[in-house]
PDB file of C-alpha atoms in Angstrom:
ATOM      1  CA  MET A   1     -21.669  -7.138  20.042  1.00  0.00           C
ATOM      2  CA  TRP A   2     -19.150  -8.019  17.351  1.00  0.00           C
ATOM      3  CA  PRO A   3     -16.293  -8.763  17.641  1.00  0.00           C
ATOM      4  CA  PRO A   4     -16.723 -10.778  20.817  1.00  0.00           C
ATOM      5  CA  ALA A   5     -14.427 -10.051  23.729  1.00  0.00           C
ATOM      6  CA  ALA A   6     -11.352 -12.266  23.910  1.00  0.00           C
ATOM      7  CA  PRO A   7      -8.653 -12.828  26.486  1.00  0.00           C
ATOM      8  CA  ALA A   8      -5.954 -10.175  26.397  1.00  0.00           C
ATOM      9  CA  VAL A   9      -3.295 -12.831  25.773  1.00  0.00           C
ATOM     10  CA  ALA A  10      -4.832 -14.369  22.644  1.00  0.00           C
ATOM     11  CA  ALA A  11      -5.147 -12.450  19.399  1.00  0.00           C
ATOM     12  CA  ARG A  12      -8.695 -12.394  18.051  1.00  0.00           C
ATOM     13  CA  GLU A  13      -9.250 -13.191  14.403  1.00  0.00           C
ATOM     14  CA  LEU A  14     -11.963 -11.868  12.133  1.00  0.00           C
ATOM     15  CA  ARG A  15     -13.082 -13.433   8.886  1.00  0.00           C
ATOM     16  CA  THR A  16     -12.478 -11.239   5.838  1.00  0.00           C
ATOM     17  CA  THR A  17     -14.706 -10.973   2.787  1.00  0.00           C
ATOM     18  CA  ARG A  18     -12.019 -12.834   0.820  1.00  0.00           C
ATOM     19  CA  GLY A  19     -13.076 -16.211   2.220  1.00  0.00           C
ATOM     20  CA  ALA A  20     -10.870 -18.323   4.456  1.00  0.00           C
ATOM     21  CA  ARG A  21      -8.003 -15.853   4.764  1.00  0.00           C
ATOM     22  CA  ARG A  22      -8.003 -14.419   8.265  1.00  0.00           C
ATOM     23  CA  VAL A  23      -6.671 -11.158   9.619  1.00  0.00           C
ATOM     24  CA  PRO A  24      -5.728 -10.827  13.292  1.00  0.00           C
ATOM     25  CA  ALA A  25      -7.875  -8.215  14.991  1.00  0.00           C
ATOM     26  CA  VAL A  26      -4.797  -6.790  16.683  1.00  0.00           C
ATOM     27  CA  PHE A  27      -3.461  -5.689  13.273  1.00  0.00           C
ATOM     28  CA  GLY A  28      -3.953  -2.032  12.600  1.00  0.00           C
ATOM     29  CA  CYS A  29      -2.240   1.308  12.428  1.00  0.00           C
ATOM     30  CA  SER A  30      -1.808   3.404  15.506  1.00  0.00           C
ATOM     31  CA  ARG A  31      -3.303   6.378  13.722  1.00  0.00           C
ATOM     32  CA  LEU A  32      -6.561   4.520  13.022  1.00  0.00           C
ATOM     33  CA  PRO A  33      -9.156   3.251  15.461  1.00  0.00           C
ATOM     34  CA  LEU A  34      -9.376  -0.527  15.159  1.00  0.00           C
ATOM     35  CA  GLN A  35     -12.811  -0.708  13.604  1.00  0.00           C
ATOM     36  CA  THR A  36     -13.466  -3.252  10.917  1.00  0.00           C
ATOM     37  CA  PHE A  37     -16.337  -3.937   8.609  1.00  0.00           C
ATOM     38  CA  GLU A  38     -16.723  -7.677   8.178  1.00  0.00           C
ATOM     39  CA  GLY A  39     -13.104  -8.053   9.301  1.00  0.00           C
ATOM     40  CA  VAL A  40     -11.624  -5.903   6.518  1.00  0.00           C
ATOM     41  CA  ILE A  41      -8.981  -3.458   7.647  1.00  0.00           C
ATOM     42  CA  PRO A  42      -9.951   0.037   6.396  1.00  0.00           C
ATOM     43  CA  PHE A  43      -7.321   1.461   4.062  1.00  0.00           C
ATOM     44  CA  SER A  44      -5.601   4.781   4.622  1.00  0.00           C
ATOM     45  CA  ILE A  45      -2.449   6.591   3.617  1.00  0.00           C
ATOM     46  CA  SER A  46      -0.962   9.005   6.098  1.00  0.00           C
ATOM     47  CA  THR A  47       1.755  11.481   5.214  1.00  0.00           C
ATOM     48  CA  GLN A  48       4.612  12.937   7.181  1.00  0.00           C
ATOM     49  CA  TYR A  49       6.760  15.736   5.793  1.00  0.00           C
ATOM     50  CA  LEU A  50      10.362  16.303   6.762  1.00  0.00           C
ATOM     51  CA  ASP A  51      11.812  19.249   4.870  1.00  0.00           C
ATOM     52  CA  ASP A  52      11.451  18.282   1.194  1.00  0.00           C
ATOM     53  CA  THR A  53      10.841  14.555   1.791  1.00  0.00           C
ATOM     54  CA  VAL A  54       7.448  12.945   2.315  1.00  0.00           C
ATOM     55  CA  LEU A  55       6.789   9.588   3.970  1.00  0.00           C
ATOM     56  CA  LEU A  56       3.627   7.892   2.713  1.00  0.00           C
ATOM     57  CA  MET A  57       2.518   5.214   5.189  1.00  0.00           C
ATOM     58  CA  ALA A  58      -0.047   2.860   3.699  1.00  0.00           C
ATOM     59  CA  CYS A  59      -2.202   0.902   6.121  1.00  0.00           C
ATOM     60  CA  GLY A  60      -4.736  -1.799   5.290  1.00  0.00           C
ATOM     61  CA  GLU A  61      -5.609  -3.752   2.183  1.00  0.00           C
ATOM     62  CA  ILE A  62      -5.022  -2.072  -1.176  1.00  0.00           C
ATOM     63  CA  ASP A  63      -7.921  -3.224  -3.304  1.00  0.00           C
ATOM     64  CA  ARG A  64     -10.578  -1.512  -5.423  1.00  0.00           C
ATOM     65  CA  ALA A  65     -12.090   0.128  -2.338  1.00  0.00           C
ATOM     66  CA  ALA A  66      -8.744   1.866  -1.704  1.00  0.00           C
ATOM     67  CA  ASP A  67      -8.838   3.751  -5.039  1.00  0.00           C
ATOM     68  CA  PRO A  68     -10.127   7.059  -3.588  1.00  0.00           C
ATOM     69  CA  ALA A  69      -7.438   7.135  -0.876  1.00  0.00           C
ATOM     70  CA  CYS A  70      -4.717   6.320  -3.419  1.00  0.00           C
ATOM     71  CA  ASP A  71      -5.968   8.980  -5.840  1.00  0.00           C
ATOM     72  CA  HIS A  72      -6.142  11.556  -3.040  1.00  0.00           C
ATOM     73  CA  ALA A  73      -2.585  10.763  -1.918  1.00  0.00           C
ATOM     74  CA  LEU A  74      -1.269  11.188  -5.461  1.00  0.00           C
ATOM     75  CA  ALA A  75      -3.197  14.413  -6.035  1.00  0.00           C
ATOM     76  CA  SER A  76      -1.954  15.955  -2.790  1.00  0.00           C
ATOM     77  CA  LEU A  77       1.771  15.448  -3.483  1.00  0.00           C
ATOM     78  CA  PRO A  78       3.551  18.748  -4.105  1.00  0.00           C
ATOM     79  CA  ALA A  79       5.903  19.064  -7.058  1.00  0.00           C
ATOM     80  CA  THR A  80       8.721  20.526  -4.966  1.00  0.00           C
ATOM     81  CA  LEU A  81       9.775  17.347  -3.148  1.00  0.00           C
ATOM     82  CA  SER A  82      13.256  15.858  -3.352  1.00  0.00           C
ATOM     83  CA  SER A  83      12.120  12.354  -2.348  1.00  0.00           C
ATOM     84  CA  VAL A  84       9.073  10.226  -1.591  1.00  0.00           C
ATOM     85  CA  VAL A  85       9.239   7.174   0.689  1.00  0.00           C
ATOM     86  CA  LEU A  86       6.403   4.654   0.408  1.00  0.00           C
ATOM     87  CA  ASP A  87       6.122   2.472   3.524  1.00  0.00           C
ATOM     88  CA  MET A  88       4.181  -0.746   2.843  1.00  0.00           C
ATOM     89  CA  GLN A  89       4.837  -2.383   6.227  1.00  0.00           C
ATOM     90  CA  GLN A  90       1.152  -2.319   7.276  1.00  0.00           C
ATOM     91  CA  VAL A  91      -0.231  -3.637   3.953  1.00  0.00           C
ATOM     92  CA  PRO A  92      -1.029  -7.369   4.134  1.00  0.00           C
ATOM     93  CA  PHE A  93      -2.864  -7.562   0.781  1.00  0.00           C
ATOM     94  CA  MET A  94      -2.565  -5.779  -2.560  1.00  0.00           C
ATOM     95  CA  ASP A  95      -4.199  -6.384  -5.922  1.00  0.00           C
ATOM     96  CA  VAL A  96      -3.896  -4.576  -9.260  1.00  0.00           C
ATOM     97  CA  THR A  97      -5.068  -1.372  -7.548  1.00  0.00           C
ATOM     98  CA  GLY A  98      -1.731  -1.296  -5.730  1.00  0.00           C
ATOM     99  CA  LEU A  99       0.134  -1.672  -9.021  1.00  0.00           C
ATOM    100  CA  HIS A 100      -1.920   1.170 -10.476  1.00  0.00           C
ATOM    101  CA  PHE A 101      -1.080   3.352  -7.444  1.00  0.00           C
ATOM    102  CA  LEU A 102       2.613   2.462  -7.710  1.00  0.00           C
ATOM    103  CA  CYS A 103       2.621   3.354 -11.433  1.00  0.00           C
ATOM    104  CA  GLY A 104       0.944   6.701 -10.692  1.00  0.00           C
ATOM    105  CA  LEU A 105       3.443   7.423  -7.939  1.00  0.00           C
ATOM    106  CA  HIS A 106       6.329   6.503 -10.236  1.00  0.00           C
ATOM    107  CA  ARG A 107       4.983   8.788 -13.008  1.00  0.00           C
ATOM    108  CA  HIS A 108       4.610  11.662 -10.533  1.00  0.00           C
ATOM    109  CA  THR A 109       8.122  11.292  -9.127  1.00  0.00           C
ATOM    110  CA  THR A 110       9.668  10.870 -12.576  1.00  0.00           C
ATOM    111  CA  ARG A 111       7.842  13.916 -13.958  1.00  0.00           C
ATOM    112  CA  HIS A 112       9.065  16.082 -11.048  1.00  0.00           C
ATOM    113  CA  ARG A 113      12.549  14.522 -10.856  1.00  0.00           C
ATOM    114  CA  THR A 114      11.877  13.231  -7.359  1.00  0.00           C
ATOM    115  CA  LEU A 115      13.474  10.115  -5.868  1.00  0.00           C
ATOM    116  CA  LEU A 116      11.072   7.294  -4.997  1.00  0.00           C
ATOM    117  CA  HIS A 117      11.941   4.762  -2.299  1.00  0.00           C
ATOM    118  CA  THR A 118       9.811   1.849  -1.106  1.00  0.00           C
ATOM    119  CA  ARG A 119      10.163  -0.259   2.000  1.00  0.00           C
ATOM    120  CA  GLY A 120       8.451  -2.835   4.172  1.00  0.00           C
ATOM    121  CA  TRP A 121       6.883  -5.070   1.511  1.00  0.00           C
ATOM    122  CA  GLN A 122       5.026  -8.030   3.039  1.00  0.00           C
ATOM    123  CA  ALA A 123       4.887 -11.429   1.310  1.00  0.00           C
ATOM    124  CA  GLN A 124       1.615 -11.125  -0.649  1.00  0.00           C
ATOM    125  CA  PRO A 125       2.195  -7.606  -2.051  1.00  0.00           C
ATOM    126  CA  ARG A 126       5.770  -8.644  -2.879  1.00  0.00           C
ATOM    127  CA  TYR A 127       4.371 -11.672  -4.751  1.00  0.00           C
ATOM    128  CA  VAL A 128       2.125  -9.335  -6.777  1.00  0.00           C
ATOM    129  CA  LEU A 129       5.195  -7.251  -7.709  1.00  0.00           C
ATOM    130  CA  ASP A 130       7.167 -10.353  -8.688  1.00  0.00           C
ATOM    131  CA  SER A 131       4.235 -11.661 -10.752  1.00  0.00           C
ATOM    132  CA  ALA A 132       3.809  -8.316 -12.508  1.00  0.00           C
ATOM    133  CA  LEU A 133       7.317  -8.650 -13.945  1.00  0.00           C
ATOM    134  CA  HIS A 134       6.028 -11.525 -16.091  1.00  0.00           C
ATOM    135  CA  LEU A 135       3.253  -9.463 -17.685  1.00  0.00           C
ATOM    136  CA  ASP A 136       3.907  -8.282 -21.213  1.00  0.00           C
ATOM    137  CA  LEU A 137       1.978  -5.027 -21.486  1.00  0.00           C
ATOM    138  CA  GLN A 138       3.022  -2.977 -24.471  1.00  0.00           C
ATOM    139  CA  GLY A 139       3.309   0.731 -23.841  1.00  0.00           C
ATOM    140  CA  ALA A 140       3.070   0.289 -20.069  1.00  0.00           C
ATOM    141  CA  ASP A 141       5.814   1.373 -17.728  1.00  0.00           C
ATOM    142  CA  LEU A 142       4.882  -1.458 -15.350  1.00  0.00           C
ATOM    143  CA  ASN A 143       8.173  -3.355 -15.654  1.00  0.00           C
ATOM    144  CA  THR A 144      10.174  -0.191 -15.009  1.00  0.00           C
ATOM    145  CA  VAL A 145       8.037   0.671 -11.996  1.00  0.00           C
ATOM    146  CA  VAL A 146       8.145  -2.813 -10.494  1.00  0.00           C
ATOM    147  CA  ARG A 147      11.880  -3.205 -11.032  1.00  0.00           C
ATOM    148  CA  ALA A 148      12.443   0.185  -9.378  1.00  0.00           C
ATOM    149  CA  ALA A 149      10.270  -0.820  -6.403  1.00  0.00           C
ATOM    150  CA  LEU A 150      12.000  -4.179  -6.044  1.00  0.00           C
ATOM    151  CA  ASP A 151      15.448  -2.599  -6.280  1.00  0.00           C
ATOM    152  CA  ARG A 152      14.602  -0.367  -3.341  1.00  0.00           C
ATOM    153  CA  LEU A 153      13.344  -3.000  -0.914  1.00  0.00           C
TER     154      LEU A 153
END
């Protein structure tokens, strides 16, 4: 049976599909059962509403496989919110899919005059944000989005 049982004191590690990078098996969100496929943490976004504010809690790796969850989260946001808080504390890895999600979230909040706050950026997703500032994409609002996210860390 995989993963093999390990002592309760030591954290088990599972190999991810990204090669040598390892993810501790104890990592996970309390709202998800800790089930992995080849060591990859399944991605989810949970929402909590408090009056006219929504907290989006991302959990897992934001890569191409996370597209449907990101699209669903964006599509389900009501237009009547006063603020959106994106919590990235449980996201150890993000690629361009995360930037795409952040741009979509920024467009939504700007269009509906909603405040957007981000928090809990881990090192690798933060590196992606910092690197994105050096991209020169004409017509894209990427720099505005990234600067806004970084200002609200």
